[in-house]
PDB file of C-alpha atoms in Angstrom:
ATOM      1  CA  MET A   1      97.391  78.207  83.083  1.00 68.00           C
ATOM      2  CA  THR A   2      94.366  80.453  83.127  1.00 72.00           C
ATOM      3  CA  ASN A   3      94.201  83.249  80.573  1.00 80.00           C
ATOM      4  CA  LYS A   4      91.215  84.972  82.169  1.00 92.00           C
ATOM      5  CA  ILE A   5      91.810  88.435  83.641  1.00 94.00           C
ATOM      6  CA  GLN A   6      91.990  88.206  87.435  1.00 96.00           C
ATOM      7  CA  LYS A   7      90.672  91.551  88.702  1.00 96.00           C
ATOM      8  CA  ASN A   8      92.088  90.896  92.179  1.00 98.00           C
ATOM      9  CA  ILE A   9      95.631  90.260  90.902  1.00 98.00           C
ATOM     10  CA  SER A  10      97.794  93.378  90.777  1.00 99.00           C
ATOM     11  CA  ILE A  11     101.406  93.763  89.748  1.00 99.00           C
ATOM     12  CA  ILE A  12     103.662  96.224  91.537  1.00 99.00           C
ATOM     13  CA  VAL A  13     106.984  96.938  89.848  1.00 98.00           C
ATOM     14  CA  ALA A  14     109.605  99.614  89.207  1.00 97.00           C
ATOM     15  CA  ILE A  15     110.634  99.702  85.547  1.00 97.00           C
ATOM     16  CA  ALA A  16     112.964 101.787  83.415  1.00 97.00           C
ATOM     17  CA  GLU A  17     111.869 103.326  80.105  1.00 96.00           C
ATOM     18  CA  ASN A  18     113.333 100.272  78.329  1.00 97.00           C
ATOM     19  CA  PHE A  19     111.290  97.983  80.664  1.00 97.00           C
ATOM     20  CA  ALA A  20     114.469  96.954  82.524  1.00 98.00           C
ATOM     21  CA  ILE A  21     113.816  95.787  86.096  1.00 97.00           C
ATOM     22  CA  GLY A  22     116.946  94.050  87.338  1.00 95.00           C
ATOM     23  CA  LYS A  23     120.483  92.839  86.938  1.00 93.00           C
ATOM     24  CA  ASN A  24     122.272  90.033  88.778  1.00 91.00           C
ATOM     25  CA  ASN A  25     119.149  89.356  90.884  1.00 85.00           C
ATOM     26  CA  ASP A  26     119.145  92.919  92.228  1.00 87.00           C
ATOM     27  CA  LEU A  27     117.178  96.100  91.600  1.00 88.00           C
ATOM     28  CA  LEU A  28     118.609  98.666  89.178  1.00 91.00           C
ATOM     29  CA  PHE A  29     117.913 101.733  91.283  1.00 86.00           C
ATOM     30  CA  HIS A  30     117.326 102.631  94.903  1.00 85.00           C
ATOM     31  CA  LEU A  31     114.359 104.928  95.486  1.00 90.00           C
ATOM     32  CA  PRO A  32     113.472 105.241  99.183  1.00 90.00           C
ATOM     33  CA  THR A  33     110.130 106.891  98.350  1.00 91.00           C
ATOM     34  CA  ASP A  34     109.276 103.967  96.050  1.00 94.00           C
ATOM     35  CA  LEU A  35     110.091 101.459  98.800  1.00 93.00           C
ATOM     36  CA  LYS A  36     107.792 103.429 101.115  1.00 95.00           C
ATOM     37  CA  ARG A  37     105.048 103.346  98.461  1.00 97.00           C
ATOM     38  CA  PHE A  38     105.549  99.580  98.052  1.00 97.00           C
ATOM     39  CA  LYS A  39     105.091  99.104 101.795  1.00 97.00           C
ATOM     40  CA  GLU A  40     101.975 101.307 101.933  1.00 98.00           C
ATOM     41  CA  ILE A  41     100.301  99.595  98.965  1.00 98.00           C
ATOM     42  CA  THR A  42     101.112  95.979  99.865  1.00 99.00           C
ATOM     43  CA  SER A  43     100.770  96.135 103.656  1.00 98.00           C
ATOM     44  CA  GLY A  44      97.868  94.011 104.863  1.00 98.00           C
ATOM     45  CA  HIS A  45      97.720  92.062 101.589  1.00 99.00           C
ATOM     46  CA  THR A  46      99.158  88.888 100.114  1.00 99.00           C
ATOM     47  CA  ILE A  47     102.352  89.224  98.093  1.00 99.00           C
ATOM     48  CA  ILE A  48     103.246  86.583  95.517  1.00 99.00           C
ATOM     49  CA  MET A  49     106.806  86.106  94.306  1.00 98.00           C
ATOM     50  CA  GLY A  50     109.309  83.674  92.920  1.00 98.00           C
ATOM     51  CA  ARG A  51     111.880  82.014  95.173  1.00 96.00           C
ATOM     52  CA  ASN A  52     114.775  84.208  93.940  1.00 94.00           C
ATOM     53  CA  THR A  53     112.833  87.369  94.738  1.00 95.00           C
ATOM     54  CA  LEU A  54     112.171  86.099  98.257  1.00 96.00           C
ATOM     55  CA  LEU A  55     115.832  85.198  98.728  1.00 93.00           C
ATOM     56  CA  SER A  56     116.900  88.644  97.478  1.00 90.00           C
ATOM     57  CA  LEU A  57     114.928  90.406 100.223  1.00 91.00           C
ATOM     58  CA  PRO A  58     117.197  91.691 103.001  1.00 87.00           C
ATOM     59  CA  LYS A  59     114.839  90.220 105.620  1.00 90.00           C
ATOM     60  CA  TRP A  60     111.744  88.081 105.210  1.00 90.00           C
ATOM     61  CA  PRO A  61     108.946  87.577 105.702  1.00 94.00           C
ATOM     62  CA  LEU A  62     108.012  91.247 105.291  1.00 95.00           C
ATOM     63  CA  PRO A  63     105.815  92.455 108.149  1.00 96.00           C
ATOM     64  CA  ASN A  64     102.019  92.543 107.887  1.00 98.00           C
ATOM     65  CA  ARG A  65     101.842  90.584 104.614  1.00 98.00           C
ATOM     66  CA  ARG A  66     100.986  87.018 103.678  1.00 98.00           C
ATOM     67  CA  HIS A  67     103.767  85.571 101.505  1.00 98.00           C
ATOM     68  CA  ILE A  68     103.213  83.071  98.708  1.00 99.00           C
ATOM     69  CA  VAL A  69     106.371  81.814  97.019  1.00 98.00           C
ATOM     70  CA  ILE A  70     106.219  80.101  93.635  1.00 98.00           C
ATOM     71  CA  THR A  71     108.975  77.537  93.185  1.00 97.00           C
ATOM     72  CA  ASP A  72     109.705  74.490  91.066  1.00 96.00           C
ATOM     73  CA  LYS A  73     111.693  72.807  93.836  1.00 95.00           C
ATOM     74  CA  GLN A  74     109.373  70.435  95.711  1.00 92.00           C
ATOM     75  CA  ASP A  75     111.540  70.445  98.852  1.00 94.00           C
ATOM     76  CA  ASP A  76     111.700  74.259  99.242  1.00 93.00           C
ATOM     77  CA  VAL A  77     110.601  75.441 102.684  1.00 93.00           C
ATOM     78  CA  PHE A  78     110.584  79.128 103.583  1.00 96.00           C
ATOM     79  CA  PRO A  79     109.632  79.898 107.210  1.00 95.00           C
ATOM     80  CA  GLY A  80     106.731  82.336 107.409  1.00 95.00           C
ATOM     81  CA  CYS A  81     105.791  81.741 103.760  1.00 97.00           C
ATOM     82  CA  GLU A  82     103.421  79.487 101.850  1.00 98.00           C
ATOM     83  CA  THR A  83     104.907  77.556  98.939  1.00 98.00           C
ATOM     84  CA  VAL A  84     103.117  76.784  95.669  1.00 98.00           C
ATOM     85  CA  PHE A  85     104.309  75.160  92.470  1.00 97.00           C
ATOM     86  CA  SER A  86     102.286  76.932  89.773  1.00 97.00           C
ATOM     87  CA  ILE A  87     100.685  80.235  88.814  1.00 96.00           C
ATOM     88  CA  ASP A  88      97.241  78.613  88.915  1.00 96.00           C
ATOM     89  CA  GLU A  89      97.878  77.338  92.440  1.00 97.00           C
ATOM     90  CA  ALA A  90      98.815  80.865  93.558  1.00 98.00           C
ATOM     91  CA  ILE A  91      95.695  82.335  91.907  1.00 97.00           C
ATOM     92  CA  GLU A  92      93.540  79.706  93.640  1.00 97.00           C
ATOM     93  CA  LYS A  93      95.035  80.597  97.054  1.00 98.00           C
ATOM     94  CA  VAL A  94      94.033  84.273  96.693  1.00 98.00           C
ATOM     95  CA  LYS A  95      90.727  83.870  94.832  1.00 97.00           C
ATOM     96  CA  ASP A  96      88.682  85.232  97.763  1.00 97.00           C
ATOM     97  CA  GLU A  97      90.962  88.196  98.480  1.00 98.00           C
ATOM     98  CA  LYS A  98      90.117  91.713  97.324  1.00 98.00           C
ATOM     99  CA  GLU A  99      93.646  92.324  96.028  1.00 98.00           C
ATOM    100  CA  ALA A 100      96.903  90.363  95.961  1.00 99.00           C
ATOM    101  CA  PHE A 101     100.219  91.677  94.646  1.00 99.00           C
ATOM    102  CA  ILE A 102     102.768  90.126  92.314  1.00 99.00           C
ATOM    103  CA  ILE A 103     106.196  91.447  93.355  1.00 98.00           C
ATOM    104  CA  GLY A 104     108.565  89.592  91.021  1.00 96.00           C
ATOM    105  CA  GLY A 105     110.843  88.465  89.655  1.00 95.00           C
ATOM    106  CA  GLY A 106     111.054  88.600  85.914  1.00 96.00           C
ATOM    107  CA  MET A 107     109.636  85.169  85.081  1.00 96.00           C
ATOM    108  CA  ILE A 108     106.783  85.590  87.568  1.00 98.00           C
ATOM    109  CA  TYR A 109     105.903  89.010  86.115  1.00 98.00           C
ATOM    110  CA  LYS A 110     105.850  87.557  82.580  1.00 97.00           C
ATOM    111  CA  GLN A 111     103.524  84.743  83.648  1.00 97.00           C
ATOM    112  CA  PHE A 112     101.103  86.972  85.574  1.00 98.00           C
ATOM    113  CA  PHE A 113     101.137  89.989  83.217  1.00 98.00           C
ATOM    114  CA  PRO A 114      98.505  88.599  80.793  1.00 97.00           C
ATOM    115  CA  VAL A 115      96.010  88.000  83.621  1.00 97.00           C
ATOM    116  CA  ALA A 116      96.697  90.928  85.988  1.00 98.00           C
ATOM    117  CA  GLY A 117      93.852  93.387  86.441  1.00 98.00           C
ATOM    118  CA  LYS A 118      95.949  96.283  87.762  1.00 99.00           C
ATOM    119  CA  LEU A 119      99.488  97.625  87.498  1.00 99.00           C
ATOM    120  CA  TYR A 120     101.207  99.819  90.051  1.00 99.00           C
ATOM    121  CA  LEU A 121     104.196 101.083  88.086  1.00 98.00           C
ATOM    122  CA  THR A 122     107.105 103.180  89.146  1.00 98.00           C
ATOM    123  CA  LEU A 123     108.384 104.364  85.775  1.00 97.00           C
ATOM    124  CA  VAL A 124     111.979 105.588  85.953  1.00 96.00           C
ATOM    125  CA  HIS A 125     112.655 108.067  83.148  1.00 96.00           C
ATOM    126  CA  LYS A 126     115.971 106.581  82.080  1.00 95.00           C
ATOM    127  CA  THR A 127     117.203 103.422  80.341  1.00 96.00           C
ATOM    128  CA  PHE A 128     119.400 100.871  82.095  1.00 96.00           C
ATOM    129  CA  ASP A 129     121.568  97.926  81.133  1.00 96.00           C
ATOM    130  CA  ALA A 130     119.841  94.869  82.594  1.00 97.00           C
ATOM    131  CA  ASP A 131     119.429  91.123  82.356  1.00 97.00           C
ATOM    132  CA  THR A 132     115.787  91.084  83.479  1.00 96.00           C
ATOM    133  CA  TYR A 133     112.952  92.949  81.793  1.00 97.00           C
ATOM    134  CA  PHE A 134     109.270  93.517  82.421  1.00 98.00           C
ATOM    135  CA  PRO A 135     106.879  92.665  79.563  1.00 97.00           C
ATOM    136  CA  GLU A 136     106.300  95.618  77.257  1.00 95.00           C
ATOM    137  CA  VAL A 137     103.249  97.589  78.385  1.00 95.00           C
ATOM    138  CA  ASN A 138     100.825  98.709  75.680  1.00 95.00           C
ATOM    139  CA  TYR A 139      99.360 101.704  77.503  1.00 95.00           C
ATOM    140  CA  ALA A 140      96.338 101.751  75.136  1.00 97.00           C
ATOM    141  CA  GLU A 141      95.139  98.561  76.880  1.00 96.00           C
ATOM    142  CA  TRP A 142      95.092 100.219  80.299  1.00 98.00           C
ATOM    143  CA  ASN A 143      93.121 103.015  81.978  1.00 98.00           C
ATOM    144  CA  GLU A 144      95.239 105.435  83.984  1.00 98.00           C
ATOM    145  CA  LEU A 145      93.717 105.728  87.456  1.00 98.00           C
ATOM    146  CA  LYS A 146      96.408 107.926  88.968  1.00 98.00           C
ATOM    147  CA  ARG A 147      99.716 109.488  87.969  1.00 98.00           C
ATOM    148  CA  GLU A 148     102.298 111.314  90.040  1.00 97.00           C
ATOM    149  CA  ASP A 149     105.485 112.745  88.491  1.00 97.00           C
ATOM    150  CA  LEU A 150     108.434 113.082  90.864  1.00 93.00           C
ATOM    151  CA  HIS A 151     111.992 114.360  90.987  1.00 88.00           C
ATOM    152  CA  ASP A 152     114.566 112.877  93.348  1.00 77.00           C
ATOM    153  CA  GLU A 153     117.616 114.985  94.206  1.00 81.00           C
ATOM    154  CA  LYS A 154     119.624 111.863  95.111  1.00 79.00           C
ATOM    155  CA  ASN A 155     119.291 110.324  91.628  1.00 78.00           C
ATOM    156  CA  ASP A 156     120.051 111.608  88.149  1.00 79.00           C
ATOM    157  CA  PHE A 157     116.595 110.705  86.874  1.00 89.00           C
ATOM    158  CA  ASP A 158     112.972 111.587  87.384  1.00 94.00           C
ATOM    159  CA  TYR A 159     110.248 109.001  87.826  1.00 96.00           C
ATOM    160  CA  SER A 160     106.479 108.642  87.834  1.00 97.00           C
ATOM    161  CA  TYR A 161     104.011 106.553  89.757  1.00 98.00           C
ATOM    162  CA  LEU A 162     101.303 105.142  87.492  1.00 98.00           C
ATOM    163  CA  ASP A 163      98.306 103.194  88.733  1.00 98.00           C
ATOM    164  CA  LEU A 164      96.695 101.432  85.776  1.00 99.00           C
ATOM    165  CA  GLU A 165      93.639  99.219  85.387  1.00 98.00           C
ATOM    166  CA  ARG A 166      93.145  96.883  82.447  1.00 97.00           C
ATOM    167  CA  LYS A 167      90.409  98.076  80.057  1.00 96.00           C
TER     168      LYS A 167
END
């Protein structure tokens, strides 16, 4: 696998303060404004995910996005999606695109994190019990491009949107 930073590869993820992202193949929190942000940022772009993330979507493929699914099962076929069998193969498929988004799950995030050029984080200001975690972010290695701190009346936690670019 390549270890060179891919400036056109971005990760979009919602994480808790303890880097928790999921439990039982589901999200830990439901933030309608975050889902809207996800749609706005990824619309018109390629999204790259693992097979379990695709299968966890309520309906797929998501509109107005090219889907690349990374799987280790050679006979996997997902209508409306392209299938690849390695991180390098996914990177090769999007090499000419301005920006492509990694949307999960945990293993895919861990594999792409060392080479991603940008992070679009939703940082939930709370810790959660989880079975899936995002790699620990050393914020000193990233430039903050944008930050928005939010409060949601429907949840007992605040959250922030952070757009980061690798230094």
